[in-house]
XYZ file of C-alpha atoms in Angstrom:
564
model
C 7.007 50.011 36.538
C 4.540 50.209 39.612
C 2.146 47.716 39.315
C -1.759 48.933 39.144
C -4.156 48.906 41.995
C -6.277 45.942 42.523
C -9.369 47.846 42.484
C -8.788 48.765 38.652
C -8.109 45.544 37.886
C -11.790 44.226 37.411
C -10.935 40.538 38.467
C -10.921 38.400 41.770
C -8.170 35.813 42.490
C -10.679 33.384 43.653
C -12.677 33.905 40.213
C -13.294 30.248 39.295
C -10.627 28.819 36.617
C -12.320 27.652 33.010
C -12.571 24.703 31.644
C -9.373 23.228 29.967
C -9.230 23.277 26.459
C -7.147 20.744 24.387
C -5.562 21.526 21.037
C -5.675 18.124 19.284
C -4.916 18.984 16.051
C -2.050 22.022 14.036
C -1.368 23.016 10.854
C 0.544 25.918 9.414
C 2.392 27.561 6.548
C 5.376 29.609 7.267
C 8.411 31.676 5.712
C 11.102 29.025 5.126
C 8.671 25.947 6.476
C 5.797 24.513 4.518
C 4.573 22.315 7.412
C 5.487 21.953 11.153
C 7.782 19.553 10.979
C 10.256 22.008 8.767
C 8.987 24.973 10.774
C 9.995 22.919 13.817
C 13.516 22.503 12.480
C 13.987 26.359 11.794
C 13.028 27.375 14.848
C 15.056 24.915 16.631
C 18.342 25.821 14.638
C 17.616 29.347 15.636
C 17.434 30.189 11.602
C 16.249 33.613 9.797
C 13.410 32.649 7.468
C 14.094 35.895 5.507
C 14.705 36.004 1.907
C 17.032 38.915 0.308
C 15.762 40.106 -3.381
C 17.744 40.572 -6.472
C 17.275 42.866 -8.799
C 15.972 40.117 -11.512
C 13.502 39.084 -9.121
C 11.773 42.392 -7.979
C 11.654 43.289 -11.570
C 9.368 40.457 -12.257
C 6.930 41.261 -9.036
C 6.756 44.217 -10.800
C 9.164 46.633 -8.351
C 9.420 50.072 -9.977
C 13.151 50.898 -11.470
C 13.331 53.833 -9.336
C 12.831 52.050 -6.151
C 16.362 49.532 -7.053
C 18.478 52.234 -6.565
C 17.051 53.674 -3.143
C 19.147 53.349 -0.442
C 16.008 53.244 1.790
C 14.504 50.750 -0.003
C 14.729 47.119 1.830
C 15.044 44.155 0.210
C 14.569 41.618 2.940
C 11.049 39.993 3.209
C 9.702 36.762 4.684
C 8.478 35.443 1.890
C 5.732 31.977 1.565
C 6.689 29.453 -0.658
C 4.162 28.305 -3.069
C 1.561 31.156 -1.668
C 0.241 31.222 -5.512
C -0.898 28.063 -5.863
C -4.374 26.377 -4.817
C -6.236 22.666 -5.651
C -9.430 24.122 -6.573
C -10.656 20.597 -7.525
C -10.317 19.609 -4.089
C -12.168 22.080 -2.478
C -14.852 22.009 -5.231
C -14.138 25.455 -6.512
C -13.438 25.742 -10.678
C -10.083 26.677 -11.276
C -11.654 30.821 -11.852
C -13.676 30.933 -8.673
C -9.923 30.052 -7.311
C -8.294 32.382 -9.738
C -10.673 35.493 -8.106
C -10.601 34.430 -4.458
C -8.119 36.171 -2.307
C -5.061 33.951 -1.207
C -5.189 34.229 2.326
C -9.129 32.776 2.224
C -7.314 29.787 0.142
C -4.621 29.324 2.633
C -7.276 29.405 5.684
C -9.013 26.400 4.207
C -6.387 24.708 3.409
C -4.562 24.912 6.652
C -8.257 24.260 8.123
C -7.975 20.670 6.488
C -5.000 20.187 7.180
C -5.330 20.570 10.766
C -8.411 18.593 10.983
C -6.378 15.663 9.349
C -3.483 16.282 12.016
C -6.529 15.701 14.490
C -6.805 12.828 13.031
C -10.349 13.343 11.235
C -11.761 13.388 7.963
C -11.548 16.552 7.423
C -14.936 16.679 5.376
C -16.565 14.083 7.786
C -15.547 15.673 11.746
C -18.317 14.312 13.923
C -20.262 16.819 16.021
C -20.594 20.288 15.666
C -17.657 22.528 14.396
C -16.821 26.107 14.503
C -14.690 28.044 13.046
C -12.898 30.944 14.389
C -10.266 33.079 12.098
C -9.516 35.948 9.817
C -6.980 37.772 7.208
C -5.137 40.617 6.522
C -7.066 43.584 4.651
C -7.852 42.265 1.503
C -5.787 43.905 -1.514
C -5.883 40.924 -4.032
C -9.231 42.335 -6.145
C -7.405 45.867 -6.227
C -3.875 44.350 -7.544
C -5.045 41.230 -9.258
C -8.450 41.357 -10.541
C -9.839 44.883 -10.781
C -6.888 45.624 -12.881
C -8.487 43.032 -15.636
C -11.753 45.071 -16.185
C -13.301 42.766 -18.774
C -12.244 39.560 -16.321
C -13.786 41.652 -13.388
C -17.092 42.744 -15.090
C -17.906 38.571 -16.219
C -17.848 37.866 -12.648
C -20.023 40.781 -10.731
C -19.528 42.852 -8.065
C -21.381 40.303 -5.610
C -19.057 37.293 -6.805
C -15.922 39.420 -6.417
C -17.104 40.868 -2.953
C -17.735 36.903 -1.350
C -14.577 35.695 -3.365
C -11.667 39.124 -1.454
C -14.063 39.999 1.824
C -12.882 39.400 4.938
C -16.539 38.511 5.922
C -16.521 35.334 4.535
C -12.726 34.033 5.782
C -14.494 31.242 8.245
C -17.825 30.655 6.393
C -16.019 29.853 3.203
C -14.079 27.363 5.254
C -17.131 25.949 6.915
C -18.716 25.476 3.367
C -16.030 23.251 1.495
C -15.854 21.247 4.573
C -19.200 21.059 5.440
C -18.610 22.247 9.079
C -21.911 23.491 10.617
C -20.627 25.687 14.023
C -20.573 29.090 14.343
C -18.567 30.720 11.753
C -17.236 33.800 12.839
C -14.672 35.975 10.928
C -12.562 38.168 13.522
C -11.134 41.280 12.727
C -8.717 42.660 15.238
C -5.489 43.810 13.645
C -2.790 42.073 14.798
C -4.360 40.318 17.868
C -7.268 38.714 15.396
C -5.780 34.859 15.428
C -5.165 34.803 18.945
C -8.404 36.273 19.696
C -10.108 33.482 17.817
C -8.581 31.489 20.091
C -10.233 33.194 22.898
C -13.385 33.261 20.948
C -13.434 29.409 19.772
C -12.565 28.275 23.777
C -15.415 30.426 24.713
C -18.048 28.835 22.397
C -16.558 25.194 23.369
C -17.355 26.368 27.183
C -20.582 27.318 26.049
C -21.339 24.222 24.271
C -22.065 26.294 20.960
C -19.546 23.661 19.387
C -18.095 20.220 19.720
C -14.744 21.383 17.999
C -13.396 24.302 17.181
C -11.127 25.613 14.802
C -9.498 28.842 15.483
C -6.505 30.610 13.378
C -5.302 33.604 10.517
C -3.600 34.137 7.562
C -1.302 36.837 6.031
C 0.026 37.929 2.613
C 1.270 40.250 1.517
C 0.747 42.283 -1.826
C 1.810 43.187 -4.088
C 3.697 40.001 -3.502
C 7.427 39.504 -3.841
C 8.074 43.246 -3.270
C 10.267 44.925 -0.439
C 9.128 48.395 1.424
C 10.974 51.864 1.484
C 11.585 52.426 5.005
C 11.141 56.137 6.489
C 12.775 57.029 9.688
C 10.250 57.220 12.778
C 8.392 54.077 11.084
C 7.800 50.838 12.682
C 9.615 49.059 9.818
C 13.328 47.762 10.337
C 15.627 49.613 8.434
C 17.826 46.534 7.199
C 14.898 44.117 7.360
C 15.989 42.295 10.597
C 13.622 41.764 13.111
C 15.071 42.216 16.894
C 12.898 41.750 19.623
C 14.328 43.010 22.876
C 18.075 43.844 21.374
C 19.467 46.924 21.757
C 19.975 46.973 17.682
C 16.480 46.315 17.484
C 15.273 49.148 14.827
C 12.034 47.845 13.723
C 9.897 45.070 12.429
C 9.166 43.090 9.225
C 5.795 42.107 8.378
C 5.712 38.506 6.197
C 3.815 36.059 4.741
C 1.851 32.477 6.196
C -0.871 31.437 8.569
C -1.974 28.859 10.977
C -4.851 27.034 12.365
C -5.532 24.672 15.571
C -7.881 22.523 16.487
C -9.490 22.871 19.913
C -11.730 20.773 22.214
C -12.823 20.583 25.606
C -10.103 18.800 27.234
C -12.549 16.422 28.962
C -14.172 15.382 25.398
C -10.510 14.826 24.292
C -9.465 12.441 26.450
C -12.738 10.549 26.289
C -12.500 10.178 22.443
C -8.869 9.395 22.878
C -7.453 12.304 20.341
C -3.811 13.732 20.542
C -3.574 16.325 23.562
C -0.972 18.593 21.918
C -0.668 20.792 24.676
C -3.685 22.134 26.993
C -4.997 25.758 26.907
C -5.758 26.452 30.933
C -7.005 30.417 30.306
C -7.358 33.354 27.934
C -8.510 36.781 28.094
C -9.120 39.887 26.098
C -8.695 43.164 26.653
C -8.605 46.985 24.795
C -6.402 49.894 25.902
C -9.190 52.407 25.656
C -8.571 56.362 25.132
C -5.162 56.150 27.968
C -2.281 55.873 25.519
C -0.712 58.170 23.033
C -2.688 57.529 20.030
C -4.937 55.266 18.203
C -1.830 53.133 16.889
C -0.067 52.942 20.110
C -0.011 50.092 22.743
C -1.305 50.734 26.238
C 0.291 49.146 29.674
C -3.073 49.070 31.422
C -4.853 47.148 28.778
C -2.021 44.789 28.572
C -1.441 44.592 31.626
C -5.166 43.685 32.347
C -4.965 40.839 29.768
C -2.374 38.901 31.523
C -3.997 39.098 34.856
C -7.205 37.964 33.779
C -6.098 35.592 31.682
C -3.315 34.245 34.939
C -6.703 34.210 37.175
C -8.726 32.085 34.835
C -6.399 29.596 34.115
C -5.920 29.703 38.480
C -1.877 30.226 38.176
C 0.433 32.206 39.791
C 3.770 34.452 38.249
C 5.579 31.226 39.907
C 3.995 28.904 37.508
C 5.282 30.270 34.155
C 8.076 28.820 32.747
C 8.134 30.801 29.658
C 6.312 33.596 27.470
C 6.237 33.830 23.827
C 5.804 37.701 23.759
C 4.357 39.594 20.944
C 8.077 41.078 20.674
C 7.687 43.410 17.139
C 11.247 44.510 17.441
C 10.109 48.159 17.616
C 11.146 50.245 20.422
C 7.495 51.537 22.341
C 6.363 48.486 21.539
C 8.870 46.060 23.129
C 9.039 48.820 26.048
C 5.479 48.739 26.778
C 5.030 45.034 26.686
C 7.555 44.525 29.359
C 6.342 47.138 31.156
C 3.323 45.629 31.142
C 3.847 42.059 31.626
C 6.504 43.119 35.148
C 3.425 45.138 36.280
C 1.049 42.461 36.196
C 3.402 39.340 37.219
C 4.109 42.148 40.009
C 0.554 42.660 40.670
C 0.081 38.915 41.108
C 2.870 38.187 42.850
C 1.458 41.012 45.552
C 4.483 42.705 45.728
C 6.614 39.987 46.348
C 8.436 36.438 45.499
C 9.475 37.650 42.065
C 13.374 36.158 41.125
C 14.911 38.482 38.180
C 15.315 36.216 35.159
C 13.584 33.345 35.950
C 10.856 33.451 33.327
C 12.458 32.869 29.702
C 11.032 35.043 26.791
C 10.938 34.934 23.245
C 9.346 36.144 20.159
C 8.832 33.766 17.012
C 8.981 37.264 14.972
C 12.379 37.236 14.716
C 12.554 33.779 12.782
C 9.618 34.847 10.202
C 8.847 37.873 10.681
C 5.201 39.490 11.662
C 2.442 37.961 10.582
C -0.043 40.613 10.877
C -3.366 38.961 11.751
C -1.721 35.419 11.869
C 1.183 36.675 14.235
C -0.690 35.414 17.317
C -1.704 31.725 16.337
C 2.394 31.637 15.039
C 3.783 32.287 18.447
C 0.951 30.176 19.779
C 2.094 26.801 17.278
C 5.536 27.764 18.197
C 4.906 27.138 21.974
C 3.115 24.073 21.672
C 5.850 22.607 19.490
C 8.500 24.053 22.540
C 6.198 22.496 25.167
C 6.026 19.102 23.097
C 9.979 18.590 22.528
C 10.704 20.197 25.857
C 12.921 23.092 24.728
C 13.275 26.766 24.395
C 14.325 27.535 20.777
C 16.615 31.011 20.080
C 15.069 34.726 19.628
C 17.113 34.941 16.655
C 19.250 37.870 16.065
C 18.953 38.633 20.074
C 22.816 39.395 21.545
C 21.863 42.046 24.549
C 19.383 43.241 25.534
C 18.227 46.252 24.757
C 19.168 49.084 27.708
C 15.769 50.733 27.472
C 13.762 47.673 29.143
C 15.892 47.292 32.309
C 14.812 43.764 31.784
C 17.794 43.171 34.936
C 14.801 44.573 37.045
C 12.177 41.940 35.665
C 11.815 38.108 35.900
C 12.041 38.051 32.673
C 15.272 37.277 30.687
C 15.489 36.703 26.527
C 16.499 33.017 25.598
C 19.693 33.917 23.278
C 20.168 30.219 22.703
C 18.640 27.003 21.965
C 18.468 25.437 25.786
C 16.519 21.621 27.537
C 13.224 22.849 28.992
C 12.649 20.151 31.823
C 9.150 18.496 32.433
C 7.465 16.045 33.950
C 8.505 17.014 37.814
C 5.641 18.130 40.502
C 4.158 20.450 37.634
C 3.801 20.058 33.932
C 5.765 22.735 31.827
C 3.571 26.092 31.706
C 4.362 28.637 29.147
C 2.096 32.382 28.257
C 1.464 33.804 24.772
C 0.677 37.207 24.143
C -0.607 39.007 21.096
C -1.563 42.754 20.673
C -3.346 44.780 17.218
C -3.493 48.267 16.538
C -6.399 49.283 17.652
C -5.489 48.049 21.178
C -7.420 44.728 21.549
C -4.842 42.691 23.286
C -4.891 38.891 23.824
C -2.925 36.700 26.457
C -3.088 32.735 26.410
C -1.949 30.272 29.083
C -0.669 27.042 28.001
C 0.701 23.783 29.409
C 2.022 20.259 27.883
C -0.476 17.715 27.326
C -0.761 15.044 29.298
C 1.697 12.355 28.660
C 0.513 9.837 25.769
C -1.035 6.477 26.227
C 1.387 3.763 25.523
C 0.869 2.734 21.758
C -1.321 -0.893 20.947
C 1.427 -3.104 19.974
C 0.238 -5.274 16.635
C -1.228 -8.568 17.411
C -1.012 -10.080 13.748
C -0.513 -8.160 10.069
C -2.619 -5.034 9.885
C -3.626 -3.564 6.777
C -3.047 0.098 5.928
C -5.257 1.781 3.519
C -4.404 5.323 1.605
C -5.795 7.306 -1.082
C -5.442 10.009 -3.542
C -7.277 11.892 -6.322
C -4.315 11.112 -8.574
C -1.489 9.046 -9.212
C 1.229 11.456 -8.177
C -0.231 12.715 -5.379
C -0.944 8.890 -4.024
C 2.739 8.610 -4.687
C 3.462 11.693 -2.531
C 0.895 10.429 0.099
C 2.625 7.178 0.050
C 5.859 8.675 0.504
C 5.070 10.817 3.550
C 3.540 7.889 5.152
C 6.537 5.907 5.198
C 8.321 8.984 6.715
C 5.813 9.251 9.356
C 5.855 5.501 10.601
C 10.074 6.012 10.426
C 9.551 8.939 12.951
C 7.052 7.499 15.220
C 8.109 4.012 15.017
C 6.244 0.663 15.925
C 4.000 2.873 18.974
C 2.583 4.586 16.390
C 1.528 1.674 13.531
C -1.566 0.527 15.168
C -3.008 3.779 15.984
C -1.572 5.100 12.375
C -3.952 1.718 11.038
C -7.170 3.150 12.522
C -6.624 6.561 11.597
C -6.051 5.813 8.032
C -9.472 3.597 7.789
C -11.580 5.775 9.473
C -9.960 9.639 10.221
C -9.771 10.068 6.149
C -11.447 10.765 3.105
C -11.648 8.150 0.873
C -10.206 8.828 -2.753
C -10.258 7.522 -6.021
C -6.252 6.364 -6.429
C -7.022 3.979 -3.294
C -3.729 1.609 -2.552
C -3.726 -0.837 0.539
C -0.685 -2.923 2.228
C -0.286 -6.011 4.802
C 2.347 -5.208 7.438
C 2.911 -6.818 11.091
C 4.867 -3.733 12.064
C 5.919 -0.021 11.570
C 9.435 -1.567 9.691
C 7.467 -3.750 7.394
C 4.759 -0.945 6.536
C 8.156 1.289 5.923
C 9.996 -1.280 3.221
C 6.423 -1.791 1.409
C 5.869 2.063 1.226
C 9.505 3.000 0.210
C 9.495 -0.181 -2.555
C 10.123 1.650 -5.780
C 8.694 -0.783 -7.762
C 5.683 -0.873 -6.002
C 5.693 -4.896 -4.628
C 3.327 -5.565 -1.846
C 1.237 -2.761 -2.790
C -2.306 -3.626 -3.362
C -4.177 -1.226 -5.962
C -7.712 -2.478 -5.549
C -9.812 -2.834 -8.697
C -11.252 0.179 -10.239
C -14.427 1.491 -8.529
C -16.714 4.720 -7.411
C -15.268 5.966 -4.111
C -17.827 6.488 -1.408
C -20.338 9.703 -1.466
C -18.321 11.885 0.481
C -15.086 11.805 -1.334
C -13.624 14.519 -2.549
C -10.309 15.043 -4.573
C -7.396 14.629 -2.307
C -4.718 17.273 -1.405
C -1.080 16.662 -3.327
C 0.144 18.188 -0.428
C -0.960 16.769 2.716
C 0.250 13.536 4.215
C -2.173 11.369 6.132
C -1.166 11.524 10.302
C -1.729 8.350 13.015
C -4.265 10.635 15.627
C -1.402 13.093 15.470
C 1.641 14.246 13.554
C 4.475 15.819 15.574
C 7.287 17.234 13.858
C 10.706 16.683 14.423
């Protein structure tokens, strides 16, 4: 592992640093976690988010008989709960424009919502200009689900099915039904593409192309609810375990999910007083070129190049990481190269010098739900910011030595095996890296650190009154529900700003309910009432222009929404 010369490096250490970005807002849908605050909990309990398939139920997803009695064929998949099921009425689509469009476009806008609302914004009302920034996995839903129906496929045309499965249209479709009027810019990198949106949406904020950004990916797999045959020399595990950086590590797993953030200038943040989730203090993106074995295969240089440029924009040194959430596949070239990589260029930085073995913890979220293909990036990315926020260092999962063939005693880096404090808040705040890599060999490397600390909540002068809505009766019931969970979480620092987010950072409904509370407590015995008493449930009247049918599944958030 010698480290590269500085004259093919391509970057200056006095290069000026960019612009911090915030991420004010998150939202995501993953294997065994339907929103962050579950996804929180599984990665904190260190849990696989695999699921192992009977018989029964690969016989209804359609698995060939042949394939239950091969040895070689693998049963364990990350699987998405509910990934079949869209509101079309909310987004203004008829239930068979929804029926045609490819999952992982419906999943992209409704994650995009969601995060806006975690943002705490009207999601169909942001001010300023927004972009979006995101893509999917190859599209394989008109081949398995609609092309298969020739009579269904020939009512709606080849132009409708095209805009309904193309990868063209991931953002634009989502900067349609929300009315967002940035850039719109599907990417299309392999494996690297939601972490490259990332790049892409800070650059255009830097630029002033955008006021906000949105930036993310989604994955699913089909045919859905099957396993894989695995064939030795593939990249696929052979039990379905995923083991980054173990010496049993035989493989990867790809899965099912996605996630989006929601990105602004940090300046503009703080100025319109939205949730700093964590700050993004670099990026950069890279390709391997022609020097590596093949097409498929991962290249040091390139990788190597990508955390060095993306170390010198954000102005930090190898002594100012804490922690790096690595791509980490789990499959043997690829683990070896990226720790190859990342020693040469912490080595490069470091000028030779200064480096302590094991004092930069690494991780990969792949071995909780497996990889995400084109939403593997923004994944390891969420997972960080939810590390930096609760100031700990969750499990690789599955990890119990490491594996021989990395030498990792000869690095500073060392794999967090357990759940372990992450301290904060001394002379620097805590300062993690996230790296993501596609086929192809466009690599991507984020810096990160924790947001600045929060502004002391507005304690309640007098009774405030909270306003919520819904399209219909059970989802106001749900909304209600998740609102009294929220102000039981956050508690009375979080009731006044949780007042002003409700009246103005959401779309107004037709179910519309209102309470009078002096505190977070009082709001929390109204909302959890079963009967209803002190509920309001104003008279029957046309919401405002903008409404639009409200989400069953989203819960409203007080200018933000941590988990935990």
């Amino acid at each position: 592992m010698n480290p590269p010369e500085k004259q093919d490096m391509n970057v200056t250490t006095d290069e000026q640093t960019a612009a911090p970005v915030a991420i004010v807002g998150m939202a995501g849908r993953f294997p065994g976690a339907r929103n962050l605050e579950e996804f929180w909990l599984a990665l904190s309990e260190g849990e696989d988010c695999f699921s192992t398939l009977g018989d029964e139920e690969l016989r209804a997803a359609g698995v060939e008989e042949r394939h239950l009695g091969d040895p070689h064929y693998v049963r364990r998949v990350p699987l998405l709960e509910d990934a079949d099921r869209f509101d079309a009425a909310f987004f203004g689509m008829t239930p068979r424009e929804a029926s045609m469009r490819d999952p992982q476009q419906r999943l992209f806008l409704e994650l995009a919502h969601s995060a806006l609302e975690d943002a705490g914004y009207d999601a169909f009302a942001v001010p300023g200009t927004v972009g979006v920034y995101g893509g999917a996995a190859s599209n394989r839903y008109a081949e398995f689900n609609i092309r298969a129906n020739k009579e269904l496929a020939a009512r709606a045309g080849a132009l409708s099915l095209d805009i309904y499965n193309n990868n063209d249209y991931v953002a634009s479709t989502a900067s349609y039904r929300l009315g967002l009027t940035g850039p719109a810019l599907s990417v299309a990198t392999a494996c690297s593409t939601s972490l490259v949106a990332v790049h892409l949406a800070c650059e255009a904020l830097r630029a002033g192309e955008c006021d906000v950004a949105l930036a993310g990916g989604t994955e699913i797999e089909l045919p859905y609810g099957h396993g894989y045959r695995w064939a030795p020399g593939s990249i696929y595990s052979q039990d379905g375990v995923c083991r980054p950086f173990d010496a049993k590590a035989n493989g990867t797993v790809f899965g099912n999910g996605g996630g989006v953030v929601v990105l602004k200038l940090l300046a503009d943040a703080l100025a319109d007083g939205d949730p700093v989730r964590a700050v993004i203090r670099g990026s950069a993106v890279t390709n391997d070129g022609s020097d590596r074995v093949s097409f498929s295969a991962p290249g040091v240089d390139g990788q190597t190049r990508a955390v060095v440029e993306a170390m010198t924009v954000a102005g930090l040194g190898p002594g100012d990481v804490d922690y790096v959430e690595a791509h980490g596949t789990g499959t043997d070239i690829g683990d070896s190269i990226e720790i190859e990589a990342l020693t040469s260029a912490y080595r490069f930085l470091a000028e030779g010098g200064g480096l302590t073995p094991s004092s930069v913890a690494l991780g990969s979220v792949k071995s909780n739900i497996g990889h995400l293909g084109p939403a593997a990036g923004v994944a390891g990315l969420i997972k960080t910011v939810l590390c930096l926020e609760h100031g700990e260092l969750v499990p690789t999962v599955h990890f119990t030595e490491p594996n021989p063939k990395l030498n990792l005693g000869a690095t500073p880096f060392r794999v967090v095996g357990q759940r372990d404090a992450w301290p904060g808040g001394g002379e620097r705040p805590r300062t993690a890296a996230v790296s993501s890599f596609g086929v192809g060999g466009t690599n991507a490397h984020v810096l990160l650190e924790q947001g600045p600390a929060a502004r002391p909540g507005t304690p309640a002068d007098g009774p405030e009154l909270l306003v919520w809505s819904a399209r219909t009766e059970p989802a106001e019931a749900e909304v209600r529900t998740r609102l009294a969970r929220h102000l039981t979480w956050q508690g009375e620092d979080a009731f006044v700003d949780t007042v002003s987010t409700l009246r103005g950072g959401r779309t107004a409904h037709r179910e519309r309910r209102a309470a009078v509370a002096g505190s977070a407590r009082d709001a929390v015995s109204l909302l959890s009432d079963a009967e209803g008493r002190g509920v309001i449930r104003p008279a029957e009247g046309r919401p405002p222009a903008r409404s639009r049918c409200s989400s069953p599944g989203r819960a409203p958030s007080a200018r933000r929404w941590p988990p935990g």
